Amino acid sequence: MTQSAAPTKRVLVAEDEAIIRLDLSEMLREAGYDVVGQAGDGEQAVELTRSLRPDIVIMDVKMPVMDGLSAAEAIGAERLAPVVMLTAFSQTELVERARDAGVMAYVVKPFTASDVTPALDIALSRWSELKALEEEVADLGERLETRKAVDRAKGVLMAKLKISEADAFRWIQKTAMDRRMGMREVAEAVVAGMEKA
């Protein structure tokens, strides 16, 4: 029985030294990654990340036009892709700047495939976890806003129609189902309509 392979991860390589960029791209291809683009400076890396939408970006810290950390910051701020930094420097200040820029992993040159691929895998995993948490937070925020709207509407219905809280809730719920609307929409309409009355 054959197992289907996981989809190939799409990588953007950003490195100002052409020979390192080419070697890294070849190393990644041999490791099973799809190198979808290459950039020679940070500004180009940001532009290519926006247009190509890679699964991950691997980028040098020191690059012309826009340095790698600034580019990583821009990519992270737009939530485009996780970034793994490559550098010949391991100073604490650079590592801290990388962390603050939202970099998911940090690989020090010289490196081998056995250094880079685990860093990419960890970065992709952390990125998935971060995205899932962001979605969960957004969902919880939406649910909280719905609950607040329903509570306000229940209060209005209870005051205007002299009904119990349970009856007000059932009225909102039934109206939402009958009209194929969300409870939040019904609740907001109740509050808007009853306040005018």
Short mmCIF file of C-alpha atoms in Angstrom, two decimals, residues 73-194:
data_model
loop_
_atom_site.label_atom_id
_atom_site.label_comp_id
_atom_site.label_asym_id
_atom_site.label_seq_id
_atom_site.Cartn_x
_atom_site.Cartn_y
_atom_site.Cartn_z
CA GLU A 73 9.23 42.37 9.55
CA ALA A 74 7.25 43.50 6.49
CA ILE A 75 6.41 39.90 5.49
CA GLY A 76 5.38 39.08 9.05
CA ALA A 77 3.29 42.24 9.46
CA GLU A 78 1.25 41.24 6.40
CA ARG A 79 1.07 37.61 7.60
CA LEU A 80 2.34 36.44 4.19
CA ALA A 81 4.61 33.54 5.16
CA PRO A 82 6.93 32.30 7.90
CA VAL A 83 10.54 33.48 7.60
CA VAL A 84 13.71 31.56 8.40
CA MET A 85 16.80 33.77 8.68
CA LEU A 86 20.23 32.77 7.40
CA THR A 87 23.24 34.60 8.71
CA ALA A 88 26.95 34.39 9.29
CA PHE A 89 26.33 36.34 12.50
CA SER A 90 24.97 34.92 15.73
CA GLN A 91 25.22 38.01 17.92
CA THR A 92 22.55 38.31 20.58
CA GLU A 93 21.37 41.66 19.17
CA LEU A 94 20.66 40.13 15.74
CA VAL A 95 18.89 37.13 17.23
CA GLU A 96 16.73 39.47 19.35
CA ARG A 97 15.93 41.66 16.32
CA ALA A 98 15.01 38.53 14.36
CA ARG A 99 12.72 37.37 17.16
CA ASP A 100 11.09 40.80 17.37
CA ALA A 101 10.61 40.79 13.58
CA GLY A 102 8.60 37.57 13.86
CA VAL A 103 11.24 35.26 12.42
CA MET A 104 10.32 31.61 13.01
CA ALA A 105 13.85 30.12 12.91
CA TYR A 106 17.49 31.20 12.65
CA VAL A 107 20.27 29.25 10.87
CA VAL A 108 23.93 30.23 11.15
CA LYS A 109 26.25 29.91 8.13
CA PRO A 110 27.95 27.75 7.05
CA PHE A 111 25.03 25.34 6.91
CA THR A 112 24.07 21.98 5.44
CA ALA A 113 20.72 20.54 4.39
CA SER A 114 20.57 18.86 7.80
CA ASP A 115 20.74 22.33 9.39
CA VAL A 116 18.23 24.01 7.08
CA THR A 117 15.45 21.45 6.60
CA PRO A 118 14.64 20.96 10.31
CA ALA A 119 14.55 24.76 10.71
CA LEU A 120 12.10 25.00 7.79
CA ASP A 121 9.94 22.20 9.21
CA ILE A 122 9.83 23.82 12.65
CA ALA A 123 9.06 27.25 11.15
CA LEU A 124 6.21 25.80 9.07
CA SER A 125 4.83 24.01 12.12
CA ARG A 126 5.01 27.13 14.31
CA TRP A 127 3.40 29.19 11.52
CA SER A 128 0.48 26.72 11.33
CA GLU A 129 0.05 26.92 15.11
CA LEU A 130 0.12 30.73 14.99
CA LYS A 131 -2.46 30.86 12.19
CA ALA A 132 -4.73 28.45 14.07
CA LEU A 133 -4.49 30.58 17.22
CA GLU A 134 -5.24 33.76 15.27
CA GLU A 135 -8.33 32.12 13.75
CA GLU A 136 -9.43 30.91 17.17
CA VAL A 137 -9.02 34.39 18.66
CA ALA A 138 -11.01 35.91 15.78
CA ASP A 139 -13.74 33.30 16.24
CA LEU A 140 -13.88 33.93 20.00
CA GLY A 141 -14.08 37.67 19.38
CA GLU A 142 -16.95 37.15 16.94
CA ARG A 143 -18.75 34.88 19.40
CA LEU A 144 -18.30 37.42 22.19
CA GLU A 145 -19.73 40.22 20.01
CA THR A 146 -22.70 38.00 19.11
CA ARG A 147 -23.30 37.23 22.76
CA LYS A 148 -23.17 40.92 23.69
CA ALA A 149 -25.62 41.80 20.90
CA VAL A 150 -28.00 39.01 21.93
CA ASP A 151 -27.82 40.12 25.58
CA ARG A 152 -28.63 43.73 24.60
CA ALA A 153 -31.53 42.54 22.42
CA LYS A 154 -32.87 40.32 25.22
CA GLY A 155 -32.83 43.33 27.54
CA VAL A 156 -34.73 45.45 25.01
CA LEU A 157 -37.32 42.70 24.36
CA MET A 158 -37.77 42.05 28.09
CA ALA A 159 -38.33 45.77 28.78
CA LYS A 160 -40.57 46.54 25.77
CA LEU A 161 -42.60 43.32 25.59
CA LYS A 162 -42.54 42.43 29.29
CA ILE A 163 -41.31 38.87 28.63
CA SER A 164 -38.81 36.65 30.45
CA GLU A 165 -35.15 36.36 29.47
CA ALA A 166 -35.70 32.79 28.25
CA ASP A 167 -38.66 33.91 26.09
CA ALA A 168 -36.63 36.80 24.67
CA PHE A 169 -33.82 34.39 23.78
CA ARG A 170 -36.23 31.92 22.16
CA TRP A 171 -37.82 34.77 20.15
CA ILE A 172 -34.38 35.85 18.83
CA GLN A 173 -33.43 32.24 18.08
CA LYS A 174 -36.72 31.46 16.29
CA THR A 175 -36.64 34.69 14.28
CA ALA A 176 -33.06 33.95 13.20
CA MET A 177 -34.06 30.46 12.02
CA ASP A 178 -37.29 31.61 10.34
CA ARG A 179 -35.54 34.40 8.44
CA ARG A 180 -32.32 32.43 7.85
CA MET A 181 -30.28 35.12 9.56
CA GLY A 182 -27.60 34.99 12.20
CA MET A 183 -28.62 35.60 15.79
CA ARG A 184 -26.31 38.59 15.89
CA GLU A 185 -28.06 40.17 12.88
CA VAL A 186 -31.48 39.64 14.47
CA ALA A 187 -30.25 40.98 17.81
CA GLU A 188 -28.79 44.11 16.20
CA ALA A 189 -32.03 44.68 14.26
CA VAL A 190 -34.07 44.29 17.47
CA VAL A 191 -31.91 46.82 19.31
CA ALA A 192 -31.98 49.28 16.38
CA GLY A 193 -35.74 48.86 15.79
CA MET A 194 -36.90 48.90 19.40
#
